[in-house]
PDB file of C-alpha atoms in Angstrom:
ATOM      1  CA  GLY A   9      -4.786  15.934   7.574  1.00 63.00           C
ATOM      2  CA  ALA A  10      -2.416  12.959   7.687  1.00 81.00           C
ATOM      3  CA  VAL A  11      -0.393  13.785   4.606  1.00 89.00           C
ATOM      4  CA  VAL A  12       2.795  11.988   3.684  1.00 93.00           C
ATOM      5  CA  SER A  13       5.211  13.321   1.111  1.00 95.00           C
ATOM      6  CA  GLN A  14       8.154  11.760  -0.671  1.00 96.00           C
ATOM      7  CA  HIS A  15      11.087  13.380  -2.333  1.00 96.00           C
ATOM      8  CA  PRO A  16      12.123  13.068  -5.039  1.00 96.00           C
ATOM      9  CA  SER A  17       9.147  11.851  -7.028  1.00 95.00           C
ATOM     10  CA  TRP A  18      11.460  10.349  -9.579  1.00 95.00           C
ATOM     11  CA  VAL A  19      15.210   9.895  -9.892  1.00 97.00           C
ATOM     12  CA  ILE A  20      17.555   8.534 -12.518  1.00 97.00           C
ATOM     13  CA  CYS A  21      21.038   7.525 -11.469  1.00 96.00           C
ATOM     14  CA  LYS A  22      24.056   5.683 -12.797  1.00 96.00           C
ATOM     15  CA  SER A  23      24.855   2.179 -11.731  1.00 97.00           C
ATOM     16  CA  GLY A  24      27.081   2.119  -8.662  1.00 96.00           C
ATOM     17  CA  THR A  25      25.893   5.386  -7.191  1.00 97.00           C
ATOM     18  CA  SER A  26      23.750   5.815  -4.085  1.00 97.00           C
ATOM     19  CA  VAL A  27      20.336   7.416  -3.982  1.00 97.00           C
ATOM     20  CA  LYS A  28      18.491   8.815  -0.977  1.00 97.00           C
ATOM     21  CA  ILE A  29      14.705   8.984  -0.824  1.00 97.00           C
ATOM     22  CA  GLU A  30      12.938  11.018   1.844  1.00 97.00           C
ATOM     23  CA  CYS A  31       9.574  10.312   3.404  1.00 96.00           C
ATOM     24  CA  ARG A  32       7.942  12.999   5.521  1.00 95.00           C
ATOM     25  CA  SER A  33       4.761  13.107   7.561  1.00 92.00           C
ATOM     26  CA  LEU A  34       3.604  16.683   7.082  1.00 92.00           C
ATOM     27  CA  ASP A  35       0.952  17.138   9.718  1.00 86.00           C
ATOM     28  CA  PHE A  36       1.444  14.411  12.258  1.00 85.00           C
ATOM     29  CA  GLN A  37       4.239  12.698  14.107  1.00 87.00           C
ATOM     30  CA  ALA A  38       4.850   9.238  12.740  1.00 86.00           C
ATOM     31  CA  THR A  39       6.065   6.760  15.309  1.00 84.00           C
ATOM     32  CA  THR A  40       6.331   4.105  12.631  1.00 89.00           C
ATOM     33  CA  MET A  41       7.196   4.347   8.977  1.00 93.00           C
ATOM     34  CA  PHE A  42       7.152   1.607   6.389  1.00 94.00           C
ATOM     35  CA  TRP A  43       8.961   1.219   3.102  1.00 96.00           C
ATOM     36  CA  TYR A  44       7.407  -0.726   0.265  1.00 96.00           C
ATOM     37  CA  ARG A  45       8.627  -1.589  -3.190  1.00 95.00           C
ATOM     38  CA  GLN A  46       6.425  -2.083  -6.213  1.00 90.00           C
ATOM     39  CA  PHE A  47       7.528  -3.678  -9.445  1.00 83.00           C
ATOM     40  CA  PRO A  48       5.537  -2.997 -12.618  1.00 78.00           C
ATOM     41  CA  LYS A  49       2.152  -4.712 -12.582  1.00 73.00           C
ATOM     42  CA  GLN A  50       2.914  -6.285  -9.225  1.00 78.00           C
ATOM     43  CA  SER A  51       1.897  -5.740  -5.685  1.00 83.00           C
ATOM     44  CA  LEU A  52       3.511  -3.588  -3.049  1.00 90.00           C
ATOM     45  CA  MET A  53       6.039  -5.594  -1.100  1.00 93.00           C
ATOM     46  CA  LEU A  54       6.966  -4.527   2.409  1.00 93.00           C
ATOM     47  CA  MET A  55      10.710  -3.963   2.656  1.00 95.00           C
ATOM     48  CA  ALA A  56      11.145  -2.729   6.184  1.00 94.00           C
ATOM     49  CA  THR A  57       9.498  -1.198   9.204  1.00 92.00           C
ATOM     50  CA  SER A  58      11.162   1.589  11.108  1.00 91.00           C
ATOM     51  CA  ASN A  59      10.331   3.081  14.460  1.00 86.00           C
ATOM     52  CA  GLU A  60      11.669   6.468  15.382  1.00 83.00           C
ATOM     53  CA  GLY A  61      15.007   6.189  17.130  1.00 81.00           C
ATOM     54  CA  SER A  62      15.347   2.456  16.538  1.00 84.00           C
ATOM     55  CA  LYS A  63      16.968   0.288  13.935  1.00 87.00           C
ATOM     56  CA  ALA A  64      14.707  -0.738  11.107  1.00 92.00           C
ATOM     57  CA  THR A  65      13.282  -4.238  10.902  1.00 92.00           C
ATOM     58  CA  TYR A  66      13.815  -5.693   7.459  1.00 94.00           C
ATOM     59  CA  GLU A  67      11.654  -8.290   5.759  1.00 92.00           C
ATOM     60  CA  GLN A  68      13.189 -11.554   4.735  1.00 91.00           C
ATOM     61  CA  GLY A  69      15.217 -11.228   1.569  1.00 92.00           C
ATOM     62  CA  VAL A  70      15.783  -7.488   1.844  1.00 94.00           C
ATOM     63  CA  GLU A  71      19.466  -6.575   2.188  1.00 94.00           C
ATOM     64  CA  LYS A  72      19.809  -4.156   5.060  1.00 92.00           C
ATOM     65  CA  ASP A  73      23.265  -3.058   3.918  1.00 94.00           C
ATOM     66  CA  LYS A  74      21.933  -2.173   0.515  1.00 96.00           C
ATOM     67  CA  PHE A  75      18.748  -0.436   1.613  1.00 97.00           C
ATOM     68  CA  LEU A  76      19.729   1.801   4.496  1.00 96.00           C
ATOM     69  CA  ILE A  77      16.830   3.187   6.474  1.00 94.00           C
ATOM     70  CA  ASN A  78      17.068   6.033   8.934  1.00 91.00           C
ATOM     71  CA  HIS A  79      14.149   7.263  11.022  1.00 89.00           C
ATOM     72  CA  ALA A  80      15.861   9.983  12.975  1.00 82.00           C
ATOM     73  CA  SER A  81      12.832  12.099  13.729  1.00 90.00           C
ATOM     74  CA  LEU A  82       9.095  11.659  14.106  1.00 89.00           C
ATOM     75  CA  THR A  83       8.469  13.314  10.763  1.00 92.00           C
ATOM     76  CA  LEU A  84      11.264  12.011   8.560  1.00 94.00           C
ATOM     77  CA  SER A  85      12.494   8.651   7.377  1.00 94.00           C
ATOM     78  CA  THR A  86      15.038   8.142   4.638  1.00 96.00           C
ATOM     79  CA  LEU A  87      15.777   5.177   2.416  1.00 97.00           C
ATOM     80  CA  THR A  88      19.212   5.094   0.814  1.00 97.00           C
ATOM     81  CA  VAL A  89      19.783   2.652  -2.003  1.00 97.00           C
ATOM     82  CA  THR A  90      23.522   2.065  -1.920  1.00 97.00           C
ATOM     83  CA  SER A  91      25.542   1.062  -4.965  1.00 96.00           C
ATOM     84  CA  ALA A  92      22.402   0.973  -7.048  1.00 96.00           C
ATOM     85  CA  HIS A  93      22.110  -1.443  -9.954  1.00 96.00           C
ATOM     86  CA  PRO A  94      19.550  -1.668 -12.755  1.00 95.00           C
ATOM     87  CA  GLU A  95      17.685  -4.411 -10.906  1.00 94.00           C
ATOM     88  CA  ASP A  96      17.006  -1.906  -8.117  1.00 95.00           C
ATOM     89  CA  SER A  97      14.908   0.133 -10.517  1.00 95.00           C
ATOM     90  CA  SER A  98      11.448   0.188  -9.042  1.00 94.00           C
ATOM     91  CA  PHE A  99       8.735   2.278  -7.450  1.00 94.00           C
ATOM     92  CA  TYR A 100       9.435   2.902  -3.768  1.00 97.00           C
ATOM     93  CA  ILE A 101       6.518   3.892  -1.547  1.00 96.00           C
ATOM     94  CA  CYS A 102       6.592   4.863   2.090  1.00 96.00           C
ATOM     95  CA  SER A 103       3.794   4.988   4.592  1.00 94.00           C
ATOM     96  CA  ALA A 104       3.567   6.465   8.049  1.00 91.00           C
ATOM     97  CA  SER A 105       1.407   5.730  11.032  1.00 85.00           C
ATOM     98  CA  ALA A 106       0.897   6.960  14.555  1.00 74.00           C
ATOM     99  CA  PRO A 107      -1.644   6.388  17.301  1.00 67.00           C
ATOM    100  CA  GLY A 108      -4.610   8.596  16.672  1.00 60.00           C
ATOM    101  CA  ALA A 109      -3.459   9.851  13.300  1.00 53.00           C
ATOM    102  CA  GLY A 110      -6.290  10.330  10.882  1.00 53.00           C
ATOM    103  CA  THR A 111      -9.909   9.747  11.717  1.00 50.00           C
ATOM    104  CA  LEU A 112      -9.649   6.119  12.688  1.00 48.00           C
ATOM    105  CA  SER A 113      -8.901   4.694  16.082  1.00 47.00           C
ATOM    106  CA  TYR A 114      -6.175   2.330  14.995  1.00 57.00           C
ATOM    107  CA  ASN A 115      -2.750   3.026  13.602  1.00 65.00           C
ATOM    108  CA  GLU A 116      -3.852   3.724  10.058  1.00 76.00           C
ATOM    109  CA  GLN A 117      -1.086   3.877   7.495  1.00 85.00           C
ATOM    110  CA  PHE A 118      -0.940   6.921   5.259  1.00 88.00           C
ATOM    111  CA  PHE A 119       0.906   6.479   2.030  1.00 91.00           C
ATOM    112  CA  GLY A 120       3.250   8.757   0.211  1.00 93.00           C
ATOM    113  CA  PRO A 121       3.021   9.281  -3.554  1.00 92.00           C
ATOM    114  CA  GLY A 122       6.002   7.075  -4.278  1.00 94.00           C
ATOM    115  CA  THR A 123       9.420   7.572  -5.864  1.00 96.00           C
ATOM    116  CA  ARG A 124      10.266   6.119  -9.247  1.00 95.00           C
ATOM    117  CA  LEU A 125      13.922   5.024  -9.299  1.00 96.00           C
ATOM    118  CA  THR A 126      15.603   4.219 -12.585  1.00 96.00           C
ATOM    119  CA  VAL A 127      19.168   2.953 -12.498  1.00 96.00           C
ATOM    120  CA  LEU A 128      21.015   3.103 -15.804  1.00 96.00           C
TER     121      LEU A 128
ATOM    122  CA  ALA B  25       3.155 -15.628   6.846  1.00 71.00           C
ATOM    123  CA  GLN B  26       0.043 -14.202   5.362  1.00 78.00           C
ATOM    124  CA  SER B  27      -0.713 -13.857   1.669  1.00 88.00           C
ATOM    125  CA  VAL B  28      -3.415 -12.133  -0.321  1.00 93.00           C
ATOM    126  CA  SER B  29      -4.902 -13.201  -3.621  1.00 95.00           C
ATOM    127  CA  GLN B  30      -6.934 -10.964  -5.879  1.00 95.00           C
ATOM    128  CA  HIS B  31      -8.710 -12.940  -8.528  1.00 88.00           C
ATOM    129  CA  ASN B  32      -9.124 -10.374 -11.233  1.00 87.00           C
ATOM    130  CA  HIS B  33      -6.167  -8.434 -12.584  1.00 90.00           C
ATOM    131  CA  HIS B  34      -8.207  -6.425 -15.064  1.00 94.00           C
ATOM    132  CA  VAL B  35     -11.893  -5.649 -14.973  1.00 96.00           C
ATOM    133  CA  ILE B  36     -13.775  -3.586 -17.524  1.00 97.00           C
ATOM    134  CA  LEU B  37     -17.315  -2.475 -16.782  1.00 97.00           C
ATOM    135  CA  SER B  38     -19.818  -0.021 -18.120  1.00 97.00           C
ATOM    136  CA  GLU B  39     -21.118   2.808 -15.986  1.00 96.00           C
ATOM    137  CA  ALA B  40     -23.965   1.812 -13.652  1.00 96.00           C
ATOM    138  CA  ALA B  41     -22.881  -1.822 -13.653  1.00 97.00           C
ATOM    139  CA  SER B  42     -22.428  -3.579 -10.346  1.00 97.00           C
ATOM    140  CA  LEU B  43     -18.934  -4.391  -9.165  1.00 97.00           C
ATOM    141  CA  GLU B  44     -17.475  -7.182  -7.121  1.00 97.00           C
ATOM    142  CA  LEU B  45     -13.727  -7.637  -6.756  1.00 97.00           C
ATOM    143  CA  GLY B  46     -12.545 -10.809  -5.124  1.00 96.00           C
ATOM    144  CA  CYS B  47      -9.963 -11.016  -2.369  1.00 97.00           C
ATOM    145  CA  ASN B  48      -8.860 -14.079  -0.456  1.00 96.00           C
ATOM    146  CA  TYR B  49      -6.231 -14.231   2.214  1.00 94.00           C
ATOM    147  CA  SER B  50      -4.353 -17.001   3.896  1.00 90.00           C
ATOM    148  CA  TYR B  51      -3.687 -16.609   7.569  1.00 79.00           C
ATOM    149  CA  GLY B  52      -5.077 -18.600  10.431  1.00 71.00           C
ATOM    150  CA  GLY B  53      -5.020 -15.975  13.132  1.00 76.00           C
ATOM    151  CA  THR B  54      -6.788 -12.724  13.692  1.00 80.00           C
ATOM    152  CA  VAL B  55      -6.428 -10.415  10.743  1.00 84.00           C
ATOM    153  CA  ASN B  56      -7.227  -6.877   9.858  1.00 89.00           C
ATOM    154  CA  LEU B  57      -8.385  -6.424   6.283  1.00 93.00           C
ATOM    155  CA  PHE B  58      -8.229  -3.400   4.041  1.00 94.00           C
ATOM    156  CA  TRP B  59      -9.100  -2.206   0.584  1.00 96.00           C
ATOM    157  CA  TYR B  60      -7.044   0.599  -0.884  1.00 95.00           C
ATOM    158  CA  VAL B  61      -7.614   2.502  -4.102  1.00 95.00           C
ATOM    159  CA  GLN B  62      -5.034   4.244  -6.227  1.00 91.00           C
ATOM    160  CA  TYR B  63      -6.394   6.679  -8.779  1.00 91.00           C
ATOM    161  CA  PRO B  64      -4.117   7.457 -11.720  1.00 85.00           C
ATOM    162  CA  GLY B  65      -1.182   9.545 -10.538  1.00 80.00           C
ATOM    163  CA  GLN B  66      -2.332   9.650  -6.938  1.00 84.00           C
ATOM    164  CA  HIS B  67      -1.483   8.140  -3.559  1.00 82.00           C
ATOM    165  CA  LEU B  68      -2.942   4.977  -2.178  1.00 88.00           C
ATOM    166  CA  GLN B  69      -6.111   5.839  -0.291  1.00 89.00           C
ATOM    167  CA  LEU B  70      -7.962   3.719   2.233  1.00 90.00           C
ATOM    168  CA  LEU B  71     -11.419   2.722   0.988  1.00 94.00           C
ATOM    169  CA  LEU B  72     -12.491   0.677   3.972  1.00 94.00           C
ATOM    170  CA  LYS B  73     -11.235  -1.673   6.641  1.00 91.00           C
ATOM    171  CA  TYR B  74     -12.391  -4.518   8.810  1.00 92.00           C
ATOM    172  CA  PHE B  75     -11.101  -5.124  12.307  1.00 86.00           C
ATOM    173  CA  SER B  76     -13.962  -6.783  14.149  1.00 86.00           C
ATOM    174  CA  GLY B  77     -17.703  -6.653  14.607  1.00 90.00           C
ATOM    175  CA  ASP B  78     -20.146  -6.382  11.718  1.00 93.00           C
ATOM    176  CA  PRO B  79     -18.583  -8.300   8.823  1.00 94.00           C
ATOM    177  CA  LEU B  80     -20.232  -5.988   6.315  1.00 96.00           C
ATOM    178  CA  VAL B  81     -18.238  -2.797   6.283  1.00 95.00           C
ATOM    179  CA  LYS B  82     -19.018   0.355   4.418  1.00 95.00           C
ATOM    180  CA  GLY B  83     -16.360   2.624   3.070  1.00 93.00           C
ATOM    181  CA  ILE B  84     -16.063   5.815   1.161  1.00 92.00           C
ATOM    182  CA  LYS B  85     -17.573   6.531  -2.247  1.00 94.00           C
ATOM    183  CA  GLY B  86     -20.306   3.920  -1.923  1.00 95.00           C
ATOM    184  CA  PHE B  87     -17.999   0.927  -1.592  1.00 97.00           C
ATOM    185  CA  GLU B  88     -18.585  -1.903   0.833  1.00 97.00           C
ATOM    186  CA  ALA B  89     -16.927  -5.193   1.611  1.00 98.00           C
ATOM    187  CA  GLU B  90     -17.981  -8.341   3.369  1.00 97.00           C
ATOM    188  CA  PHE B  91     -15.680 -10.390   5.556  1.00 95.00           C
ATOM    189  CA  ILE B  92     -16.513 -14.088   5.352  1.00 95.00           C
ATOM    190  CA  LYS B  93     -14.257 -15.833   7.802  1.00 91.00           C
ATOM    191  CA  SER B  94     -15.120 -19.359   6.659  1.00 92.00           C
ATOM    192  CA  LYS B  95     -14.073 -18.477   3.131  1.00 94.00           C
ATOM    193  CA  PHE B  96     -11.091 -16.321   4.079  1.00 93.00           C
ATOM    194  CA  SER B  97     -12.567 -13.707   1.805  1.00 96.00           C
ATOM    195  CA  PHE B  98     -13.052  -9.960   1.853  1.00 97.00           C
ATOM    196  CA  ASN B  99     -14.688  -9.049  -1.434  1.00 97.00           C
ATOM    197  CA  LEU B 100     -15.241  -5.457  -2.439  1.00 97.00           C
ATOM    198  CA  ARG B 101     -18.576  -4.383  -3.881  1.00 98.00           C
ATOM    199  CA  LYS B 102     -20.300  -1.377  -5.306  1.00 98.00           C
ATOM    200  CA  PRO B 103     -23.852  -1.542  -6.666  1.00 97.00           C
ATOM    201  CA  SER B 104     -23.402   1.026  -9.420  1.00 97.00           C
ATOM    202  CA  VAL B 105     -19.990   2.124 -10.650  1.00 97.00           C
ATOM    203  CA  GLN B 106     -19.080   5.463 -12.134  1.00 96.00           C
ATOM    204  CA  TRP B 107     -16.487   6.458 -14.669  1.00 95.00           C
ATOM    205  CA  SER B 108     -14.536   8.096 -11.826  1.00 95.00           C
ATOM    206  CA  ASP B 109     -14.074   4.697 -10.187  1.00 97.00           C
ATOM    207  CA  THR B 110     -11.451   3.844 -12.781  1.00 97.00           C
ATOM    208  CA  ALA B 111      -8.408   3.027 -10.670  1.00 96.00           C
ATOM    209  CA  GLU B 112      -6.217   0.298  -9.241  1.00 94.00           C
ATOM    210  CA  TYR B 113      -7.688  -1.512  -6.245  1.00 96.00           C
ATOM    211  CA  PHE B 114      -5.583  -3.339  -3.684  1.00 96.00           C
ATOM    212  CA  CYS B 115      -6.685  -5.714  -0.994  1.00 96.00           C
ATOM    213  CA  ALA B 116      -4.358  -5.913   2.022  1.00 95.00           C
ATOM    214  CA  VAL B 117      -4.101  -7.812   5.259  1.00 92.00           C
ATOM    215  CA  LYS B 118      -2.378  -7.099   8.527  1.00 87.00           C
ATOM    216  CA  GLY B 119      -1.921  -9.882  11.004  1.00 75.00           C
ATOM    217  CA  GLY B 120       0.276 -11.866  13.284  1.00 57.00           C
ATOM    218  CA  GLY B 121       1.395  -8.858  15.242  1.00 58.00           C
ATOM    219  CA  ALA B 122       3.271  -7.469  12.275  1.00 59.00           C
ATOM    220  CA  ASP B 123       2.675  -3.834  11.573  1.00 72.00           C
ATOM    221  CA  GLY B 124       3.280  -3.847   7.867  1.00 86.00           C
ATOM    222  CA  LEU B 125       0.642  -4.716   5.307  1.00 91.00           C
ATOM    223  CA  THR B 126       0.631  -7.615   2.882  1.00 91.00           C
ATOM    224  CA  PHE B 127      -0.930  -6.559  -0.394  1.00 94.00           C
ATOM    225  CA  GLY B 128      -2.584  -8.422  -3.196  1.00 94.00           C
ATOM    226  CA  LYS B 129      -1.394  -7.816  -6.735  1.00 92.00           C
ATOM    227  CA  GLY B 130      -4.141  -5.342  -7.419  1.00 94.00           C
ATOM    228  CA  THR B 131      -7.058  -5.143  -9.801  1.00 95.00           C
ATOM    229  CA  HIS B 132      -7.069  -2.590 -12.562  1.00 95.00           C
ATOM    230  CA  LEU B 133     -10.660  -1.413 -12.955  1.00 97.00           C
ATOM    231  CA  ILE B 134     -11.708   0.458 -16.072  1.00 97.00           C
ATOM    232  CA  ILE B 135     -15.167   1.969 -16.277  1.00 97.00           C
ATOM    233  CA  GLN B 136     -16.384   2.763 -19.743  1.00 94.00           C
ATOM    234  CA  PRO B 137     -18.707   5.752 -20.054  1.00 87.00           C
TER     235      PRO B 137
END
């Protein structure tokens, strides 16, 4: 149980185009979803937190107009990288949590497999 | 804001050796501490976590970690590693009411058969 999927697993796009990445909780309803970004050989950096039906909360330094997050349902959150540039190339990972999800009593985060974005 | 420091970026061990990966965090309030593992080509998986109570926590696959509040540390240990433990290990902290996790840079562990 508590599986999170991401689609696509990798994407290559031209500079200036927009790319949408989906994050789905497959067997539980995720009240909160998180988006992280990981540069090569670096740590995961939290970009934003989204609660279903609410606007996302972005971390300092993350441009909300560039990284559009939608959490329209309890099983789906999307991250759209608008007007992508080569410096946006990275590994984007989502996680999802909900009260009682998984075997632990707290809001454990379950991670998706990540999406590799390459902007040419 | 909290931060997490993992001391070793790369560790190479032989099978059956003992393992200890260091993790220090900086945050003055109550924290929740985690160790995640990422096997090659796979998702991040939770190894173990500390919220409160016994500072020595046991996780999956024979791993354990000890929370030492005075040292702001949460080191990961395993008495005898296996080749299948080759993976990337991340220490993470959650605190200050924030829901998201702050991760360390990770330790790449290679176990030689």
